[in-house]
Short mmCIF file of C-alpha atoms in Angstrom, two decimals:
data_model
loop_
_atom_site.label_atom_id
_atom_site.label_comp_id
_atom_site.label_asym_id
_atom_site.label_seq_id
_atom_site.Cartn_x
_atom_site.Cartn_y
_atom_site.Cartn_z
CA UNK E 1 205.65 189.91 302.63
CA UNK E 2 204.34 188.83 306.44
CA UNK E 3 201.42 187.04 304.97
CA UNK E 4 201.16 183.26 304.10
CA UNK E 5 199.02 182.62 301.03
CA UNK E 6 197.48 179.30 300.59
CA UNK E 7 195.77 178.62 297.14
CA UNK E 8 192.75 175.93 297.70
CA UNK E 9 190.87 174.10 295.07
CA UNK E 10 188.25 175.75 293.17
CA UNK E 11 190.21 178.99 292.91
CA UNK E 12 190.08 179.90 296.79
CA UNK E 13 192.71 181.91 298.03
CA UNK E 14 193.35 181.93 301.81
CA UNK E 15 195.68 184.81 303.30
CA UNK E 16 196.55 184.18 307.01
CA UNK E 17 197.31 187.81 308.47
CA UNK E 18 200.20 188.07 311.03
CA UNK E 19 199.42 189.17 314.04
CA UNK E 20 198.98 192.90 313.28
CA UNK E 21 197.18 194.32 310.11
CA UNK E 22 197.70 197.80 309.99
CA UNK E 23 199.22 200.91 308.11
CA UNK E 24 202.69 199.22 307.90
CA UNK E 25 201.46 195.93 305.99
CA UNK E 26 197.59 196.82 304.84
CA UNK E 27 199.15 197.96 301.21
CA UNK E 28 200.88 194.41 301.12
CA UNK E 29 197.31 192.78 301.40
CA UNK E 30 195.57 195.04 298.97
CA UNK E 31 198.52 194.19 296.27
CA UNK E 32 198.13 190.37 297.17
CA UNK E 33 194.24 190.78 296.33
CA UNK E 34 194.82 192.94 293.67
CA UNK E 35 197.26 190.71 291.91
CA UNK E 36 195.04 187.53 292.57
CA UNK E 37 191.90 189.49 291.26
CA UNK E 38 194.12 190.22 288.10
CA UNK E 39 194.51 186.32 287.63
CA UNK E 40 190.71 185.97 287.78
CA UNK E 41 190.50 184.75 291.28
CA UNK E 42 187.61 186.09 293.36
CA UNK E 43 187.12 183.93 296.28
CA UNK E 44 189.27 184.95 299.23
CA UNK E 45 189.28 183.85 302.76
CA UNK E 46 191.23 186.40 305.04
CA UNK E 47 192.22 184.27 308.23
CA UNK E 48 192.73 186.52 311.22
CA UNK E 49 193.17 183.75 313.79
CA UNK E 50 196.47 184.88 314.74
CA UNK E 51 195.96 188.56 314.48
CA UNK E 52 195.68 190.59 317.78
CA UNK E 53 195.39 194.25 316.14
CA UNK E 54 193.56 195.60 313.18
CA UNK E 55 193.26 199.42 312.37
CA UNK E 56 191.27 201.35 309.87
CA UNK E 57 193.79 200.82 307.05
CA UNK E 58 193.77 197.23 307.63
CA UNK E 59 190.14 196.94 307.54
CA UNK E 60 190.28 199.02 304.30
CA UNK E 61 192.48 196.61 302.89
CA UNK E 62 190.16 193.65 303.51
CA UNK E 63 187.28 195.18 301.61
CA UNK E 64 189.34 197.09 298.71
CA UNK E 65 188.16 194.31 296.04
CA UNK E 66 184.87 193.00 297.68
CA UNK E 67 182.66 194.58 294.99
CA UNK E 68 184.58 193.42 292.19
CA UNK E 69 184.67 189.86 293.62
CA UNK E 70 181.09 189.68 294.20
CA UNK E 71 180.62 191.27 290.77
CA UNK E 72 182.52 188.03 289.47
CA UNK E 73 180.69 185.64 291.36
CA UNK E 74 183.29 185.46 294.40
CA UNK E 75 183.31 186.94 297.69
CA UNK E 76 185.64 187.75 300.82
CA UNK E 77 185.05 185.80 303.88
CA UNK E 78 186.84 186.21 306.98
CA UNK E 79 188.22 183.89 309.93
CA UNK E 80 188.06 185.36 313.26
CA UNK E 81 188.60 183.88 316.70
CA UNK E 82 189.82 186.89 318.85
CA UNK E 83 186.99 188.47 320.50
CA UNK E 84 188.52 192.09 320.37
CA UNK E 85 189.03 191.80 316.39
CA UNK E 86 185.27 190.56 316.24
CA UNK E 87 184.23 193.76 318.45
CA UNK E 88 186.19 195.99 315.82
CA UNK E 89 183.95 194.24 312.88
CA UNK E 90 180.94 194.86 314.86
CA UNK E 91 181.61 198.49 315.81
CA UNK E 92 182.42 199.26 312.30
CA UNK E 93 179.26 197.09 311.01
CA UNK E 94 181.64 195.17 308.86
CA UNK E 95 180.06 192.05 310.37
CA UNK E 96 177.18 192.83 308.38
CA UNK E 97 179.45 192.74 305.07
CA UNK E 98 181.79 190.14 305.83
CA UNK E 99 180.72 186.79 306.83
CA UNK E 100 182.93 185.52 309.62
CA UNK E 101 183.99 181.82 310.40
CA UNK E 102 185.71 180.12 312.91
CA UNK E 103 188.21 178.12 311.12
CA UNK E 104 189.53 178.38 307.21
CA UNK E 105 187.86 174.99 306.53
CA UNK E 106 184.51 176.03 307.27
CA UNK E 107 184.76 179.37 305.13
CA UNK E 108 185.92 176.93 302.34
CA UNK E 109 183.26 174.86 302.81
CA UNK E 110 180.53 178.01 302.77
CA UNK E 111 182.17 178.60 299.39
CA UNK E 112 181.61 175.00 298.05
CA UNK E 113 178.15 175.31 299.40
CA UNK E 114 176.90 178.52 297.66
#
């Protein structure tokens, strides 16, 4: 799989996305999230800092289990540094649903504050 998965303390799962998140790999992301949710892990950080392109299937994969995570005391947070990716989140209004951070450490800290 093209994703790096980093497990942090407090059951926080960081998933580092490659340069593209699209129809060719979005199902892999959904499968990873579903597997971790099955392991009772509900805190996710989707790290898009290396990502240059996201399509609608990639966006769908990111939010596929968000309601389930939130219902179990978790959440999905994103790391976004690319302005084009930020614009996609603004256009789709996902910036209202997913909290954006500039790096994974900042997102981990936000989980620990809540």
